Amino acid sequence: EVQLVQSGAEVKKPGESLKISCKGSGYNFPNYWIAWVRQMPGKGLEWMGVIYPSDSDTRYSPSFQGQVTISADKSITTAYLQWSSLQASDTAVYYCARLPGPQLIGRYFDYWGQGTLVTVSA
Amino acid sequence: EIVLTQSPGTLSLSPGERATLSCRASQSVSSSYLAWYQQIPGQAPRLLIYAASARATGIPDRFSGSGSGTDFTLTISRLEPEDFAVYYCQQYGSTPLYTFGQGTKLEIK
């Protein structure tokens, strides 16, 4: 069974750093792209970026380039999303999601993690 | 950037009725690159349809997708109580690689 299990909810102060995780199981983790998707309170879905764990090839949405860092450790089948300096506007639920194979073109998200709520407040 | 516009914003229907949700793209989209998701409040999105009309694994056949070019449709033939949720369309583009529509909320009338 394919599963993506994300780390738990976080409460942080503005200016703090954070790294959240997404552990994949039940499939050949290195050979499937993992995406990160943001959902701000009461809002829709926004694609942030993707990573191919096999070689750490990473692509970012222009809206998130330079704002976050996506990484992966294929040895422990885990992908990460990190911030160096959080802002209140980063308050959201963050989902990881798997693409159905090694291709990036024309893809969609077939399995999703349960989401990680990040709250940034002074 | 291709913008996806979903309509209506909110759709109020009763169980047993037929639901028709629209997703319009600002530029032509390959049918192979259009997907639909369902999100129940408090839960992660779930893939329903990919390549415009292919049902994902385990999705009931009351869900169907159609369309091409700039106009795509998700149809739910007979609404069940568990179908009341928010629905998003999504496409693969160039920059950014993936974009979502703003969502249609399907609520019980």
CSV table of C-alpha atoms in Angstrom, one decimal:
chain,number,residue,atom,x,y,z
A,1,GLU,CA,0.0,0.0,0.0
A,2,VAL,CA,1.4,3.4,-1.0
A,3,GLN,CA,1.5,5.8,1.9
A,4,LEU,CA,2.9,9.3,2.4
A,5,VAL,CA,3.1,10.1,6.1
A,6,GLN,CA,3.8,13.7,7.1
A,7,SER,CA,5.3,15.1,10.3
A,8,GLY,CA,3.0,16.7,12.8
A,9,ALA,CA,1.6,20.2,13.3
A,10,GLU,CA,4.1,23.0,14.1
A,11,VAL,CA,3.7,26.3,15.9
A,12,LYS,CA,6.5,28.8,15.2
A,13,LYS,CA,7.3,32.5,15.7
A,14,PRO,CA,8.1,34.8,12.8
A,15,GLY,CA,11.8,34.6,11.9
A,16,GLU,CA,12.2,31.0,13.0
A,17,SER,CA,13.3,28.2,10.8
A,18,LEU,CA,11.4,25.0,10.1
A,19,LYS,CA,11.7,21.7,8.2
A,20,ILE,CA,8.8,19.4,7.7
A,21,SER,CA,8.9,15.9,6.4
A,22,CYS,CA,7.0,13.4,4.2
A,23,LYS,CA,7.9,9.7,4.5
A,24,GLY,CA,7.0,7.5,1.6
A,25,SER,CA,6.4,3.7,1.8
A,26,GLY,CA,4.9,0.9,-0.2
A,27,TYR,CA,6.6,1.8,-3.5
A,28,ASN,CA,10.0,2.5,-5.0
A,29,PHE,CA,10.5,5.9,-3.4
A,30,PRO,CA,13.5,7.1,-5.4
A,31,ASN,CA,11.8,6.8,-8.8
A,32,TYR,CA,8.7,8.8,-8.2
A,33,TRP,CA,8.6,12.6,-8.1
A,34,ILE,CA,7.3,14.2,-4.8
A,35,ALA,CA,5.5,17.5,-4.9
A,36,TRP,CA,4.6,20.0,-2.2
A,37,VAL,CA,1.3,21.8,-2.2
A,38,ARG,CA,0.2,24.7,0.0
A,39,GLN,CA,-3.3,25.4,1.2
A,40,MET,CA,-3.8,28.6,3.1
A,41,PRO,CA,-6.7,28.9,5.5
A,42,GLY,CA,-10.0,28.7,3.7
A,43,LYS,CA,-8.2,28.9,0.3
A,44,GLY,CA,-7.4,26.6,-2.7
A,45,LEU,CA,-4.4,24.5,-3.6
A,46,GLU,CA,-1.1,26.0,-4.8
A,47,TRP,CA,1.8,23.9,-6.3
A,48,MET,CA,5.1,24.8,-4.7
A,49,GLY,CA,7.6,22.5,-6.2
A,50,VAL,CA,8.7,18.9,-7.0
A,51,ILE,CA,11.7,16.8,-6.3
A,52,TYR,CA,13.0,13.5,-7.9
A,53,PRO,CA,14.5,11.7,-4.9
A,54,SER,CA,16.8,9.5,-7.1
A,55,ASP,CA,19.0,12.5,-8.1
A,56,SER,CA,17.4,15.4,-6.2
A,57,ASP,CA,16.4,17.1,-9.4
A,58,THR,CA,14.2,19.9,-8.1
A,59,ARG,CA,11.8,22.4,-9.8
A,60,TYR,CA,10.0,25.3,-8.1
A,61,SER,CA,7.0,27.4,-8.8
A,62,PRO,CA,8.1,31.0,-9.5
A,63,SER,CA,5.9,32.0,-6.6
A,64,PHE,CA,7.9,29.9,-4.2
A,65,GLN,CA,11.4,30.0,-5.7
A,66,GLY,CA,13.8,31.4,-3.1
A,67,GLN,CA,11.2,31.2,-0.3
A,68,VAL,CA,11.5,27.5,0.5
A,69,THR,CA,13.9,24.7,0.0
A,70,ILE,CA,12.8,21.2,-1.1
A,71,SER,CA,15.1,18.2,-0.5
A,72,ALA,CA,15.0,14.5,-0.1
A,73,ASP,CA,16.9,11.6,1.4
A,74,LYS,CA,16.3,8.5,-0.6
A,75,SER,CA,18.0,6.3,2.0
A,76,ILE,CA,15.2,6.9,4.4
A,77,THR,CA,12.5,7.5,1.8
A,78,THR,CA,11.7,11.0,3.0
A,79,ALA,CA,11.2,14.3,1.4
A,80,TYR,CA,11.4,17.7,3.1
A,81,LEU,CA,10.2,21.2,2.9
A,82,GLN,CA,12.0,23.9,4.8
A,83,TRP,CA,12.0,27.6,5.6
A,84,SER,CA,14.9,29.6,6.9
A,85,SER,CA,12.8,32.5,8.2
A,86,LEU,CA,9.1,32.0,8.6
A,87,GLN,CA,6.5,34.8,8.2
A,88,ALA,CA,2.9,34.9,9.4
A,89,SER,CA,1.8,34.5,5.7
A,90,ASP,CA,3.4,31.0,5.7
A,91,THR,CA,0.5,29.9,8.0
A,92,ALA,CA,-1.1,27.1,6.0
A,93,VAL,CA,-1.5,23.3,5.6
A,94,TYR,CA,1.2,21.8,3.5
A,95,TYR,CA,0.7,18.6,1.6
A,96,CYS,CA,3.2,16.3,-0.1
A,97,ALA,CA,1.9,14.3,-3.0
A,98,ARG,CA,3.3,11.7,-5.4
A,99,LEU,CA,3.4,11.9,-9.1
A,100,PRO,CA,2.7,8.5,-10.8
A,101,GLY,CA,6.1,7.7,-12.1
A,102,PRO,CA,9.5,9.1,-13.3
A,103,GLN,CA,7.9,11.5,-15.9
A,104,LEU,CA,7.3,15.1,-15.0
A,105,ILE,CA,5.4,16.1,-18.1
A,106,GLY,CA,1.7,15.9,-18.1
A,107,ARG,CA,1.5,14.5,-14.6
A,108,TYR,CA,-0.9,14.7,-11.7
A,109,PHE,CA,-0.9,13.7,-8.1
A,110,ASP,CA,-2.0,10.2,-7.3
A,111,TYR,CA,-1.3,9.8,-3.6
A,112,TRP,CA,-1.3,12.5,-1.0
A,113,GLY,CA,0.0,12.9,2.6
A,114,GLN,CA,-2.3,13.8,5.4
A,115,GLY,CA,-1.1,17.4,5.5
A,116,THR,CA,1.0,19.3,8.0
A,117,LEU,CA,-0.5,22.5,9.6
A,118,VAL,CA,2.1,25.2,10.1
A,119,THR,CA,1.1,28.1,12.2
A,120,VAL,CA,3.3,31.2,12.4
A,121,SER,CA,2.3,33.7,15.1
A,122,ALA,CA,4.1,36.0,17.4
B,1,GLU,CA,0.8,30.9,-17.2
B,2,ILE,CA,-2.4,29.0,-17.9
B,3,VAL,CA,-5.2,30.1,-15.6
B,4,LEU,CA,-8.0,27.6,-14.7
B,5,THR,CA,-11.4,29.1,-13.9
B,6,GLN,CA,-13.9,26.8,-12.2
B,7,SER,CA,-17.6,27.4,-12.2
B,8,PRO,CA,-19.9,27.7,-10.4
B,9,GLY,CA,-18.1,28.8,-7.2
B,10,THR,CA,-20.8,27.0,-5.2
B,11,LEU,CA,-23.3,24.4,-6.4
B,12,SER,CA,-26.3,23.5,-4.2
B,13,LEU,CA,-27.9,20.2,-5.1
B,14,SER,CA,-29.7,17.3,-3.4
B,15,PRO,CA,-28.6,13.7,-3.1
B,16,GLY,CA,-29.6,11.8,-6.1
B,17,GLU,CA,-29.3,14.8,-8.5
B,18,ARG,CA,-26.7,15.2,-11.2
B,19,ALA,CA,-23.8,17.6,-10.7
B,20,THR,CA,-22.0,19.3,-13.6
B,21,LEU,CA,-18.8,21.2,-12.7
B,22,SER,CA,-16.9,23.3,-15.2
B,23,CYS,CA,-13.2,24.1,-15.6
B,24,ARG,CA,-12.1,26.6,-18.2
B,25,ALA,CA,-8.5,27.2,-19.2
B,26,SER,CA,-7.1,30.5,-20.4
B,27,GLN,CA,-5.2,28.6,-23.2
B,28,SER,CA,-5.7,25.3,-24.8
B,29,VAL,CA,-4.7,22.4,-22.6
B,30,SER,CA,-3.8,18.9,-23.7
B,31,SER,CA,-6.5,16.5,-22.5
B,32,SER,CA,-3.8,14.3,-21.2
B,33,TYR,CA,-2.8,17.0,-18.8
B,34,LEU,CA,-6.1,17.7,-17.0
B,35,ALA,CA,-7.0,16.1,-13.7
B,36,TRP,CA,-9.8,16.5,-11.1
B,37,TYR,CA,-9.6,16.1,-7.3
B,38,GLN,CA,-12.1,15.9,-4.4
B,39,GLN,CA,-11.4,17.5,-1.1
B,40,ILE,CA,-13.6,16.8,1.9
B,41,PRO,CA,-13.1,19.4,4.7
B,42,GLY,CA,-10.3,18.5,7.0
B,43,GLN,CA,-8.9,15.9,4.6
B,44,ALA,CA,-6.3,15.8,1.9
B,45,PRO,CA,-7.3,16.0,-1.7
B,46,ARG,CA,-8.1,12.8,-3.5
B,47,LEU,CA,-7.4,12.1,-7.2
B,48,LEU,CA,-10.7,11.4,-9.1
B,49,ILE,CA,-9.9,11.8,-12.8
B,50,TYR,CA,-6.7,12.1,-14.8
B,51,ALA,CA,-6.1,12.7,-18.5
B,52,ALA,CA,-9.5,14.5,-18.6
B,53,SER,CA,-11.6,11.3,-18.5
B,54,ALA,CA,-9.7,8.4,-16.9
B,55,ARG,CA,-11.0,7.4,-13.5
B,56,ALA,CA,-8.4,6.9,-10.8
B,57,THR,CA,-8.2,3.6,-8.9
B,58,GLY,CA,-11.2,3.0,-6.7
B,59,ILE,CA,-13.3,5.9,-7.9
B,60,PRO,CA,-17.0,5.0,-8.5
B,61,ASP,CA,-18.3,5.1,-12.0
B,62,ARG,CA,-20.8,7.9,-11.1
B,63,PHE,CA,-17.8,10.2,-11.5
B,64,SER,CA,-16.9,11.0,-15.1
B,65,GLY,CA,-14.7,13.6,-16.8
B,66,SER,CA,-14.9,15.0,-20.3
B,67,GLY,CA,-13.8,17.9,-22.4
B,68,SER,CA,-10.9,19.2,-24.6
B,69,GLY,CA,-9.1,22.3,-25.5
B,70,THR,CA,-10.1,25.0,-23.0
B,71,ASP,CA,-13.4,23.5,-21.6
B,72,PHE,CA,-13.5,20.5,-19.3
B,73,THR,CA,-16.3,19.0,-17.2
B,74,LEU,CA,-16.6,16.8,-14.2
B,75,THR,CA,-20.0,15.1,-13.9
B,76,ILE,CA,-21.4,13.2,-10.9
B,77,SER,CA,-24.3,11.3,-12.2
B,78,ARG,CA,-26.2,10.7,-9.0
B,79,LEU,CA,-25.0,12.5,-5.9
B,80,GLU,CA,-24.3,10.5,-2.8
B,81,PRO,CA,-24.1,12.1,0.7
B,82,GLU,CA,-20.3,11.6,0.7
B,83,ASP,CA,-19.9,13.5,-2.6
B,84,PHE,CA,-20.5,16.9,-1.0
B,85,ALA,CA,-17.1,18.4,-1.0
B,86,VAL,CA,-14.8,20.9,-2.8
B,87,TYR,CA,-13.6,19.9,-6.3
B,88,TYR,CA,-10.5,21.2,-8.0
B,89,CYS,CA,-9.2,20.9,-11.5
B,90,GLN,CA,-5.5,20.8,-12.2
B,91,GLN,CA,-3.3,21.1,-15.3
B,92,TYR,CA,0.3,20.6,-16.3
B,93,GLY,CA,1.8,23.6,-18.0
B,94,SER,CA,5.2,25.2,-18.6
B,95,THR,CA,5.7,27.8,-15.9
B,96,PRO,CA,4.5,27.0,-13.3
B,97,LEU,CA,4.5,23.3,-14.1
B,98,TYR,CA,1.2,22.6,-12.3
B,99,THR,CA,-1.8,24.9,-11.6
B,100,PHE,CA,-5.1,24.4,-9.9
B,101,GLY,CA,-8.4,26.0,-10.4
B,102,GLN,CA,-9.9,27.9,-7.5
B,103,GLY,CA,-12.3,25.1,-6.6
B,104,THR,CA,-16.1,24.5,-6.7
B,105,LYS,CA,-17.9,23.8,-3.5
B,106,LEU,CA,-20.6,21.2,-3.9
B,107,GLU,CA,-23.1,21.7,-1.0
B,108,ILE,CA,-26.3,20.0,0.1
B,109,LYS,CA,-29.4,21.9,-0.9
